[in-house]
Coordinates of C-alpha atoms and ligand atoms in Angstrom, one line a residue:
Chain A
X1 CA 8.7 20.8 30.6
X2 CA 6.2 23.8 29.7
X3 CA 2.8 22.7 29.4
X4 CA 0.2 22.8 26.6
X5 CA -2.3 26.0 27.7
X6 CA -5.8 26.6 26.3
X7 CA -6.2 22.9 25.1
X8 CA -9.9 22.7 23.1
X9 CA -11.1 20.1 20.4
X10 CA -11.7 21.4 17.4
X11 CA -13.0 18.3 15.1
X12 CA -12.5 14.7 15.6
X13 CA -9.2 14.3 17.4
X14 CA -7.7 17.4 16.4
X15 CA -6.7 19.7 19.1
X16 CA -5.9 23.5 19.2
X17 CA -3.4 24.5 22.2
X18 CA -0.6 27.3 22.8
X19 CA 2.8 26.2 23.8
X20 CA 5.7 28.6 24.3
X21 CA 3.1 31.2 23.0
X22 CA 2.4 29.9 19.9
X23 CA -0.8 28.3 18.8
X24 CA -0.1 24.6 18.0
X25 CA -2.3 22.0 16.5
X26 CA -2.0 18.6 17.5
X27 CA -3.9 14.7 16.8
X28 CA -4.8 12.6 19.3
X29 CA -3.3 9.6 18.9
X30 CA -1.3 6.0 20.9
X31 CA 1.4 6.0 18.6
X32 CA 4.9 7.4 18.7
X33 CA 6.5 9.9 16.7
X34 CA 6.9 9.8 13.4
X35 CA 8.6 12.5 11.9
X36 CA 10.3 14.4 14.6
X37 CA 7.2 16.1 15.9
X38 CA 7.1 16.2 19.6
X39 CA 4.4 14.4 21.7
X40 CA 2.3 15.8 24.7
X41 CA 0.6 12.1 26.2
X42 CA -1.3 11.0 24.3
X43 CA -1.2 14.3 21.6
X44 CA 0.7 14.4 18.2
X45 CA 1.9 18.1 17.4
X46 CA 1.3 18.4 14.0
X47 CA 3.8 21.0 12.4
X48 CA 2.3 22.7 9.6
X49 CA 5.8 23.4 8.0
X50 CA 5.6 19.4 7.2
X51 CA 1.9 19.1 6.3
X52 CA 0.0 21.3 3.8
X53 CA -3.5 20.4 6.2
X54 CA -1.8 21.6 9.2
X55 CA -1.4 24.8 7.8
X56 CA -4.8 25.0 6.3
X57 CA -6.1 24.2 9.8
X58 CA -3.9 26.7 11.6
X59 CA -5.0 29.2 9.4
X60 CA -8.5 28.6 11.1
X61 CA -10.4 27.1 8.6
X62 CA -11.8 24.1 10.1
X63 CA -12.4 20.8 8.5
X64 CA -15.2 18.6 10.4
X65 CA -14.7 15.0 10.4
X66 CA -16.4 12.0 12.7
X67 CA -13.9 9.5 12.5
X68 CA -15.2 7.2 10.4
X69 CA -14.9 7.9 6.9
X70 CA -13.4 6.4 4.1
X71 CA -10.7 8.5 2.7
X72 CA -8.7 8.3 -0.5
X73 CA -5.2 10.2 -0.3
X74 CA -3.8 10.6 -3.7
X75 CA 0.0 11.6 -3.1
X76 CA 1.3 10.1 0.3
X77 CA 5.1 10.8 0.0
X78 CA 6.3 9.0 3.3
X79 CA 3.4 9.7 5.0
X80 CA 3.7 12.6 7.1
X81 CA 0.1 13.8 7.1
X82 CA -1.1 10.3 6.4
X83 CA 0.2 10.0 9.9
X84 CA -2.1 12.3 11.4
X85 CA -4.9 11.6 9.3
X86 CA -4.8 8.1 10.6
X87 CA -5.5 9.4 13.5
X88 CA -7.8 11.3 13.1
X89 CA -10.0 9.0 11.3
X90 CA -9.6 6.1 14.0
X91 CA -13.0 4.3 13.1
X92 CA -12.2 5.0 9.3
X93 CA -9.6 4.0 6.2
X94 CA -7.4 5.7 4.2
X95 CA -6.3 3.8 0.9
X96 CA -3.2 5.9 0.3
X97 CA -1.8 6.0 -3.4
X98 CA 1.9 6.6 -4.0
X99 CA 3.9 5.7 -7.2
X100 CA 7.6 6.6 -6.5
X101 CA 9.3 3.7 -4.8
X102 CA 11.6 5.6 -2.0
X103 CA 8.9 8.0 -0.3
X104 CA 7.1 4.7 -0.5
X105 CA 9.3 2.2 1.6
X106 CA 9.2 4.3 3.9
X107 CA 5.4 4.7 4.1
X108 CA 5.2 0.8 4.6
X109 CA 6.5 1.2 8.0
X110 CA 3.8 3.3 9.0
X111 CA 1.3 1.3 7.0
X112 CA 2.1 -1.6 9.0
X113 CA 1.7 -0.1 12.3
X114 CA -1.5 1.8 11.9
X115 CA -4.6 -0.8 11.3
X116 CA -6.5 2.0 9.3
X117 CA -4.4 2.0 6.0
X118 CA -4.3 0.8 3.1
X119 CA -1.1 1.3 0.9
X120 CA -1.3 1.3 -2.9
X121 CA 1.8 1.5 -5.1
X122 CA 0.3 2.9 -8.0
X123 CA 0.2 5.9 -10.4
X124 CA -3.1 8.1 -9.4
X125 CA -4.0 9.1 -13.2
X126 CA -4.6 5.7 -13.9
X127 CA -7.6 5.3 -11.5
X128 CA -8.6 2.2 -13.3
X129 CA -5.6 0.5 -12.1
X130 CA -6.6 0.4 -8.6
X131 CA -10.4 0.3 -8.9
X132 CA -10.5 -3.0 -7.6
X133 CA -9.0 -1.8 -4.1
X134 CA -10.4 1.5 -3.4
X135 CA -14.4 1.6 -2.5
X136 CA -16.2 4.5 -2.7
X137 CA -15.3 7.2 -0.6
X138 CA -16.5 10.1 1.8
X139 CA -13.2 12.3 1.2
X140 CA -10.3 12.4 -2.2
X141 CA -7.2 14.4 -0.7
X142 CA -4.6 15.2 -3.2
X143 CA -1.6 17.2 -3.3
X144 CA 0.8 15.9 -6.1
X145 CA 2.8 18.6 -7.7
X146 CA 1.4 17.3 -11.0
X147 CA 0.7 19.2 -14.2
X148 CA -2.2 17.3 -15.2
X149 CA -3.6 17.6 -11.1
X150 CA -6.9 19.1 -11.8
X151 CA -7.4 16.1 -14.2
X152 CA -6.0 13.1 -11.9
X153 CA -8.5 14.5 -9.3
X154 CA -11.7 14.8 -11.7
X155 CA -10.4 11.2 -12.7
X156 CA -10.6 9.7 -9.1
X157 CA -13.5 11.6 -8.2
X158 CA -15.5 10.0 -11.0
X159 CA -14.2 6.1 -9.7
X160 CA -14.4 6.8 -6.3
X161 CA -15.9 9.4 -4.9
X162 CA -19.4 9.4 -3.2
X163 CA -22.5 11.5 -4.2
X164 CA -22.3 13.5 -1.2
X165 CA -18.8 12.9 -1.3
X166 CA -16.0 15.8 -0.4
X167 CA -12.5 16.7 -1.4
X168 CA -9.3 18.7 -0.5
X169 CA -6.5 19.5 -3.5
X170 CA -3.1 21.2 -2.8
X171 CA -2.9 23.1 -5.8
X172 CA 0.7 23.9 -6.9
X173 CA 0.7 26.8 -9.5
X174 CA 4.4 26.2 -10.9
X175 CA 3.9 22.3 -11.4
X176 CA 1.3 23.5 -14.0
X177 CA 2.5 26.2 -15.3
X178 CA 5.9 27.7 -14.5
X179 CA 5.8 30.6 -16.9
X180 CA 2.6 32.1 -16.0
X181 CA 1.7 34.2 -12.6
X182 CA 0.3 31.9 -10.1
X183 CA -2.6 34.0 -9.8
X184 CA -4.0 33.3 -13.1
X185 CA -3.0 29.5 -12.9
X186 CA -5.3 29.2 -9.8
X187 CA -8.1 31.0 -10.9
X188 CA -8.0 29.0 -14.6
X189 CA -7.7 25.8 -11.8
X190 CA -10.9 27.3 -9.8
X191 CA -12.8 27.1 -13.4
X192 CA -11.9 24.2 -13.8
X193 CA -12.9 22.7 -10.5
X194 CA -16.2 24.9 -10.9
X195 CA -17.6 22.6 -13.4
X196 CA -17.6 19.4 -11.7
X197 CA -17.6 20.6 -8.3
X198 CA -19.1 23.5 -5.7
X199 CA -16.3 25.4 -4.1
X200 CA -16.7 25.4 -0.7
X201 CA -13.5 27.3 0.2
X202 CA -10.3 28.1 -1.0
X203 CA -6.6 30.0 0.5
X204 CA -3.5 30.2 0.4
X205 CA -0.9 28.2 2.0
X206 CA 1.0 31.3 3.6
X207 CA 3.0 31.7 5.1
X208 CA 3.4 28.0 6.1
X209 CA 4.2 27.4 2.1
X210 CA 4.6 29.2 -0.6
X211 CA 2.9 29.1 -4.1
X212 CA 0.1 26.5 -2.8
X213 CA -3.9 27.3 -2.8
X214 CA -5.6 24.5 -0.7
X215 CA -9.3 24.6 -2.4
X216 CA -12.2 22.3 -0.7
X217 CA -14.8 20.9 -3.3
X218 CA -18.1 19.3 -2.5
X219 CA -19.7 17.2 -5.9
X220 CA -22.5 19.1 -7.2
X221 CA -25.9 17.5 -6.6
Chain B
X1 CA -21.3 -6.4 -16.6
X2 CA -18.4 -8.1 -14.9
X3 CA -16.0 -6.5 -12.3
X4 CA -12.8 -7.3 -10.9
X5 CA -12.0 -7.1 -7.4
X6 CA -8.6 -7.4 -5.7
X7 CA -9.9 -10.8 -4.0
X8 CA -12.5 -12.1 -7.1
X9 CA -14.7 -11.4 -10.0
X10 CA -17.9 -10.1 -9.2
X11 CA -21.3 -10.2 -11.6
X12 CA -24.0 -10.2 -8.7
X13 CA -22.0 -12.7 -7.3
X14 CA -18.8 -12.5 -5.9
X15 CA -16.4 -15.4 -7.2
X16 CA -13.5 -15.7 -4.8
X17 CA -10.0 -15.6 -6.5
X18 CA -7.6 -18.5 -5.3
X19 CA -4.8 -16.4 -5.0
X20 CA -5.8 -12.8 -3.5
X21 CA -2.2 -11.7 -3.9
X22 CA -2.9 -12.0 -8.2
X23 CA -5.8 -11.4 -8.3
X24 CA -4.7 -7.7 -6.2
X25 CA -2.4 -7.0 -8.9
X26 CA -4.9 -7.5 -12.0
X27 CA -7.7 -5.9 -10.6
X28 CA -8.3 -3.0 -13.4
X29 CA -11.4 -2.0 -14.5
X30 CA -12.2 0.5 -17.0
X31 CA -15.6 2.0 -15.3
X32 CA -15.9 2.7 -11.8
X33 CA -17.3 -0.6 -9.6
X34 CA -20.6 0.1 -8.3
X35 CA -20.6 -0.2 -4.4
X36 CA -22.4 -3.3 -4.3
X37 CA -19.7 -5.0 -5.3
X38 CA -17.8 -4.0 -2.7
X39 CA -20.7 -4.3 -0.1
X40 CA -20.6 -8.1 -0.8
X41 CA -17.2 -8.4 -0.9
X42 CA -17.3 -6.8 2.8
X43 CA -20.0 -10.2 3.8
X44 CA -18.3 -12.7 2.0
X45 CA -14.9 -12.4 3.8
X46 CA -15.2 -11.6 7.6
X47 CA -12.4 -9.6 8.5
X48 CA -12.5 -7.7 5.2
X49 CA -10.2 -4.8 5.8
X50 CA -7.4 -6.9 8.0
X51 CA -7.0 -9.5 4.8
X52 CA -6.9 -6.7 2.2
X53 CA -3.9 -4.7 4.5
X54 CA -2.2 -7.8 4.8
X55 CA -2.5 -8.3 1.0
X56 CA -2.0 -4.6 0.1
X57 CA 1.3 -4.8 1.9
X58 CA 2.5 -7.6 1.1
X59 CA 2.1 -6.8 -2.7
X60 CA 3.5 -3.3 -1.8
X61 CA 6.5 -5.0 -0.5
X62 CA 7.4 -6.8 -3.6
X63 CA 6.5 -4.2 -6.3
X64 CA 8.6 -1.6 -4.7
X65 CA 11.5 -3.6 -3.9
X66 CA 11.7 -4.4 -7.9
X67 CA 11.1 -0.6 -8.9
X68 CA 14.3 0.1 -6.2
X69 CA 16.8 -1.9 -8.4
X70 CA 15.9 -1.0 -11.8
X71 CA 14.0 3.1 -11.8
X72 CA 17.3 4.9 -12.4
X73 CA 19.1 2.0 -15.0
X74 CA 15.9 2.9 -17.1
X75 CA 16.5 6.2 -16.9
X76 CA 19.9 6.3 -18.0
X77 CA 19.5 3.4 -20.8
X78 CA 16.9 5.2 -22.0
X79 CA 18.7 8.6 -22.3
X80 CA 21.6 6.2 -24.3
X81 CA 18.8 5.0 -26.5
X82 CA 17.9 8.7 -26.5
X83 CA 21.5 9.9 -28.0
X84 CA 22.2 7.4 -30.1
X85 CA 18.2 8.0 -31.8
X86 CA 18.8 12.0 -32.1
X87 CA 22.0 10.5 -34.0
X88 CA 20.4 8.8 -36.0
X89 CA 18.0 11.2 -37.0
X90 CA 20.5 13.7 -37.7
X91 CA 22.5 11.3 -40.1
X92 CA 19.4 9.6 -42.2
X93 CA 18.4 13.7 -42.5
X94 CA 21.2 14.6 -44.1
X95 CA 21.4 11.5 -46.5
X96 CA 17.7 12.0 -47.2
X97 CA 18.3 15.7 -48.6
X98 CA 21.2 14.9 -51.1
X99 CA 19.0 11.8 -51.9
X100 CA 15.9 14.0 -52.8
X101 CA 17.9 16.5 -54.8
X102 CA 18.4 13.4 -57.0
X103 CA 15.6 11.6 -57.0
X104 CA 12.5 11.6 -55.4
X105 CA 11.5 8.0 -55.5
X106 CA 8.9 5.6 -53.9
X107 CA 11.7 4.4 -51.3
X108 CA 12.8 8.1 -50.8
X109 CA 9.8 8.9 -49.5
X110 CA 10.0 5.7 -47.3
X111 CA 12.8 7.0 -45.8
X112 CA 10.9 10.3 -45.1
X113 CA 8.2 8.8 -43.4
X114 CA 10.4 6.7 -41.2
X115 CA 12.4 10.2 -40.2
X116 CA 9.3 11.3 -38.8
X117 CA 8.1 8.1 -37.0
X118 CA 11.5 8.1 -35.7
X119 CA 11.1 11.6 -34.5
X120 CA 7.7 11.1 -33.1
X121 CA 9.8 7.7 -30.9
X122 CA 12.3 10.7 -29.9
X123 CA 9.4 12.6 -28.0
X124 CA 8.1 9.5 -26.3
X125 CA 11.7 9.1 -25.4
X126 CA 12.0 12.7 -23.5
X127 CA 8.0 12.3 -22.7
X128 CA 9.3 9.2 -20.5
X129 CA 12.5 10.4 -19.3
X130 CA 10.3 13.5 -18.1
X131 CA 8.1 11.2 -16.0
X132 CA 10.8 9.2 -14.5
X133 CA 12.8 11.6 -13.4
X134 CA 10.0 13.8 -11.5
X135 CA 9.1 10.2 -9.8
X136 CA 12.9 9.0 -8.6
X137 CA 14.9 12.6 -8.3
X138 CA 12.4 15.2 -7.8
X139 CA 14.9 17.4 -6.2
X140 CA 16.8 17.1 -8.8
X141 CA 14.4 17.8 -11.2
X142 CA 13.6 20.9 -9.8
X143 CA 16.9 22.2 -9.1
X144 CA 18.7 21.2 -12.3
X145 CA 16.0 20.6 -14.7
X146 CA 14.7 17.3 -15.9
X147 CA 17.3 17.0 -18.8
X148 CA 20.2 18.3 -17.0
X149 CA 19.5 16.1 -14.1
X150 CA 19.0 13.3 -16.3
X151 CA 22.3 13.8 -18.1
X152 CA 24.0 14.4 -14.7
X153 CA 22.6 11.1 -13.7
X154 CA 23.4 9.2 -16.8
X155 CA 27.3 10.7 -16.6
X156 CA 28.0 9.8 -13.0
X157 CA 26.5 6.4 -13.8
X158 CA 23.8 5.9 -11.4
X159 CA 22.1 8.0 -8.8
X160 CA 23.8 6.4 -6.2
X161 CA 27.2 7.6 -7.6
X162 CA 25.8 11.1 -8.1
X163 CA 25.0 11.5 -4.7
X164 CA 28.1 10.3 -3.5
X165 CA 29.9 13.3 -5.3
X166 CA 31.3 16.3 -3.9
X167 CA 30.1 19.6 -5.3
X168 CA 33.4 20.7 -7.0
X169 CA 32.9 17.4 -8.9
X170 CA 29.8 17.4 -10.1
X171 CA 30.6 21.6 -11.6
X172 CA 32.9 20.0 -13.7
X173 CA 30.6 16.7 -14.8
X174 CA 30.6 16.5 -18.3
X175 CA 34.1 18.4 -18.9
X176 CA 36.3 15.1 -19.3
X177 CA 36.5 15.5 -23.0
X178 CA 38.0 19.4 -22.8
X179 CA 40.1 18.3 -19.0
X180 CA 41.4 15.6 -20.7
X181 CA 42.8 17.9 -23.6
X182 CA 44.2 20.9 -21.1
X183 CA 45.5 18.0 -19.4
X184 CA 47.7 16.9 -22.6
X185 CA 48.6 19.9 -23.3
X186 CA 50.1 20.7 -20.4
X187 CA 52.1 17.9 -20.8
X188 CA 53.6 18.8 -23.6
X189 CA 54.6 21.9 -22.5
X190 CA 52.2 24.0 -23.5
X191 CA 49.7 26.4 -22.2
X192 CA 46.6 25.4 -21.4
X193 CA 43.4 26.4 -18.9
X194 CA 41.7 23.8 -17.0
X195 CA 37.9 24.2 -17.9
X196 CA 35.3 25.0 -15.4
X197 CA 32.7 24.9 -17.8
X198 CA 31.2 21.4 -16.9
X199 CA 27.5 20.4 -18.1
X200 CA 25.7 22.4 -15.6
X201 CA 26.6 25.6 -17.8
X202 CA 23.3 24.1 -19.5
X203 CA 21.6 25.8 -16.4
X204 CA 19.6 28.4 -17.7
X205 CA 20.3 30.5 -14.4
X206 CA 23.9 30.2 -15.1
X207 CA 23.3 30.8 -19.0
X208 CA 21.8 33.6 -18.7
X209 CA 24.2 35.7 -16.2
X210 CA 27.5 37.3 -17.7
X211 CA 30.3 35.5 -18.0
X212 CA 32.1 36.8 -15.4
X213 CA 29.4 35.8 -12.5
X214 CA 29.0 32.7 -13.4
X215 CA 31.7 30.9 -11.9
X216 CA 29.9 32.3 -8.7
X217 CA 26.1 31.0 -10.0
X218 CA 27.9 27.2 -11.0
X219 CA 29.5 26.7 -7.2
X220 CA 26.3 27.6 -5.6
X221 CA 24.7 25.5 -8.0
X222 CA 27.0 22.6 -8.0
X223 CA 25.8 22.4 -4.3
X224 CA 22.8 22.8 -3.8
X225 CA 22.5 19.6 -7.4
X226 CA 24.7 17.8 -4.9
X227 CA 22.0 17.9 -2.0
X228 CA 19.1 17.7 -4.5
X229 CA 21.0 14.2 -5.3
X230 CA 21.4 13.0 -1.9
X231 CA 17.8 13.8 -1.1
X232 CA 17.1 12.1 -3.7
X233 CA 18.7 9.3 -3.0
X234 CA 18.1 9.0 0.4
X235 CA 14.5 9.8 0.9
X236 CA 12.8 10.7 -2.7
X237 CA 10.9 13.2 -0.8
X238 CA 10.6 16.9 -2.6
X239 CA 11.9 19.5 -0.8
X240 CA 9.6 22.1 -1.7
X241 CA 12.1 25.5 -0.1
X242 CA 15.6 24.1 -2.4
X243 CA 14.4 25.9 -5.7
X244 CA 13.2 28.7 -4.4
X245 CA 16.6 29.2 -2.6
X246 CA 18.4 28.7 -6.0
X247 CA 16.3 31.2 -7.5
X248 CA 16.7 34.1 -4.9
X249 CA 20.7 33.5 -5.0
X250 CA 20.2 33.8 -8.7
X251 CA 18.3 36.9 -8.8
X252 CA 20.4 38.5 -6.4
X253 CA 24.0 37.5 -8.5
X254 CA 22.2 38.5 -11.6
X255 CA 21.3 42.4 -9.7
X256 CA 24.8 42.3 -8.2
Ligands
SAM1 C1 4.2 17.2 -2.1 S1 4.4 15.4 -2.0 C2 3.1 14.9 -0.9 C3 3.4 15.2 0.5 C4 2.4 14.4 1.4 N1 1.0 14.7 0.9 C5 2.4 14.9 2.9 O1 1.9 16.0 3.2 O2 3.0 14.2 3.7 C6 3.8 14.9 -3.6 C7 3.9 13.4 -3.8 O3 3.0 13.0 -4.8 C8 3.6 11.9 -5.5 N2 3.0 11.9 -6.9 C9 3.2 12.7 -7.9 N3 2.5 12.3 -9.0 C10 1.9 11.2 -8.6 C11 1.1 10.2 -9.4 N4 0.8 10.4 -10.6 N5 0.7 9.1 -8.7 C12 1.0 8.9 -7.4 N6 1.8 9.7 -6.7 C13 2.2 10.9 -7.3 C14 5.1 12.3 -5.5 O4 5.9 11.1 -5.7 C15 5.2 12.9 -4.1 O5 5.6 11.9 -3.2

């Protein structure tokens, strides 16, 4: 087997390596695979193909965390980057919110293995629904290819987000508007965001996926 | 101000439900908790997170098994409802303009006013069809449309049975009615063609080509509907690549 070269740490359990001469990112972590991503010991490759913050990572922007936050994931699907989140946040939680049934099932699975999430059933643009559950948290990630997306995050952020609080939303230009050019959807989305929030960064998803911005938002003091 | 948590009420104190598991399913609030709430919660119970995963999935467990058996019977009820409404509407319409030319009476305008509320219902209708569909077939949705997929769903019977179709199958879904008549025809000695136009000629990418490509458009189509379904039946996960691959082999049949 070819071994992982140039290995380094890059934030909190996330790990930068090249394999077969191709940079890789990986999480460290004790638990098997989950989705068909391979496993160096006790390191997770984490395959940016499957995971909208693998590719914002691989792009090189770097996200900093310390392992213990709270974290709210609006949009879990089955889990894939839950997965990694989980372990990346191994002194933290995650309350994960996910409101079709299938994707869902399968999510249980992983939510009863790892001891740092919390699965909610529920549809995130009814906050108030689960505002019993969730705490306040350090981080909202979203990425729900949702019309209304911008809204369900301001939403959240107002329940549950803290005052130094950050966020991460996968912006998906034809979910909100199929007819017009992406680049005018994102830029009415950045607006948007602008008034609640301070844009810390923003890029596209390329070439890992196609038609996405990622945009990180810190709450404005 | 009181607040309800998923294991009590809280008012400066925190009232331990008796049953965390229904108390975790009726724990809305309309303003945000403040985090003292929370904060107490954390003292009163000692292994705070451990009880409320154990909770979380367990409710999990039960909720989604429900929402399994019944999310695409409501879709394709609905979508009944749905026909026989736009039915109705069409029929009270008509009576309601020879009934004006007569008389424009108190109960005339009744009628009126109950057309519209009725068409308002029809909205909410397609409004919730919308939202269903982009939550159980999202591949679907994407590749066929919400309505189409809807329809395609409802005419198969279930998406179970949709995704147990072959392509060449679901081309033709929708076409009974005209197969049915070839089919008769035939019989009785006559000529007939055997239709290929089935309801996925409602595709706008196969509207929109000449008729002559697209026979081509509704096979490559018909296929790629049939994986959208057994994604979606399978996993529910959205496949973010599928439409854009419809939509290049579109573009390129239209050039060609
Ligand atoms: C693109 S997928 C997320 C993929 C996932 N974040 C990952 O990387 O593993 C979007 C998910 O958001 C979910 N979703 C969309 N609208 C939602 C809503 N209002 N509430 C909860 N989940 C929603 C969809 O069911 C779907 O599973």
């Amino acid at each position: 087997m070819k071994e992982l070269q140039d290995l380094k740490e890059i934030s909190h359990n996330i790990y930068k390596a090249v394999y077969n001469n191709k940079e890789i990112l990986l999480t460290k972590s004790s638990y098997p695979p989950y989705y068909g991503e391979r496993k160096f010991d006790n390191l997770r490759e984490w395959i940016p193909s499957r995971s909208k913050l693998s590719a914002v990572l691989l792009k090189g922007y770097n996200l900093k965390f310390r392992g213990d936050e709270k974290l709210l994931y609006l949009g879990a699907a089955s889990g894939t980057t839950v997965s990694h989140i989980s372990d990346i946040l191994d002194k933290g939680i995650i309350y994960a919110v996910e409101y079709s049934a299938k994707p869902f099932s399968k999510f249980l699975e992983l939510s009863k293995m790892r001891k740092n999430i919390i699965p909610i059933f529920a549809d995130a643009s009814k906050p108030e629904n689960y505002s019993g559950i969730v705490e306040k948290v350090d981080f909202i990630y979203q990425d729900i290819a949702q019309k209304n997306q911008i809204d369900i995050f301001i939403k959240n952020s107002n329940f549950f987000l803290k005052e130094n609080g950050e966020g991460i939303i996968m912006v998906k230009a034809r979910s909100i508007d199929s007819t017009e050019d992406p680049e005018v959807v994102f830029n009415e989305v950045l607006k948007e965001l602008r008034k609640r929030f301070k844009v810390l960064a923003f890029n596209t998803l390329e070439p890992f996926h196609s038609d996405h911005i990622f945009v990180h938002v810190k709450v404005l003091k | 101000m009181k607040y309800r948590l998923w294991l009590g009420d809280y008012d400066n104190d925190l009232h331990l439900s008796k049953d965390f598991f229904k108390s975790f399913l009726s724990c809305k609030n309309d303003n945000p908790v403040p985090s003292e709430a929370f904060e107490v919660a954390k003292k009163k119970i000692s292994n705070y997170y451990e009880e409320l995963r154990k909770v979380a999935i367990e409710v999990a467990e039960k909720e989604v098994e429900k929402e399994l058996k019944r999310e695409d019977r409501y879709v394709v009820m609905l979508l009944k409802a749905l026909d026989e409404l736009i039915e109705s509407i069409n029929i009270l319409e008509e009576k309601y303009r020879d009934l004006v030319e007569i008389k424009n009476s108190g109960v005339v305008e009744s009628l009126n006013r109950s057309i519209n509320d009725l068409k308002k219902l029809r909205k909410e209708i397609e409004k919730e069809i919308e939202d269903i569909m982009l939550k159980i077939a999202p591949n679907l949705s994407e590749v066929a449309g919400v309505k189409l997929g809807a329809r395609l769903i409802e005419k198969a019977g279930s998406l179970e049975k949709l995704a147990t179709l072959p392509a060449s199958t679901i081309q033709v879904i929708g076409a009974e009615k005209s197969l049915f008549k070839a089919i008769s025809r035939m019989k009785k000695g006559k000529k007939a063609r055997v239709p290929k136009h089935g309801i996925i000629f409602q595709h706008p990418f196969i509207r929109t080509l000449p008729k002559r490509k697209r026979g081509k458009m509704a096979r490559f189509l018909a296929s790629k509907i049939a994986i959208a379904a057994r994604v979606d039946y399978f996993s529910g996960e959205l496949k973010e690549d599928m439409i854009e691959e419809v939509r290049h082999r579109y573009e390129r049949i239209a050039r060609s």
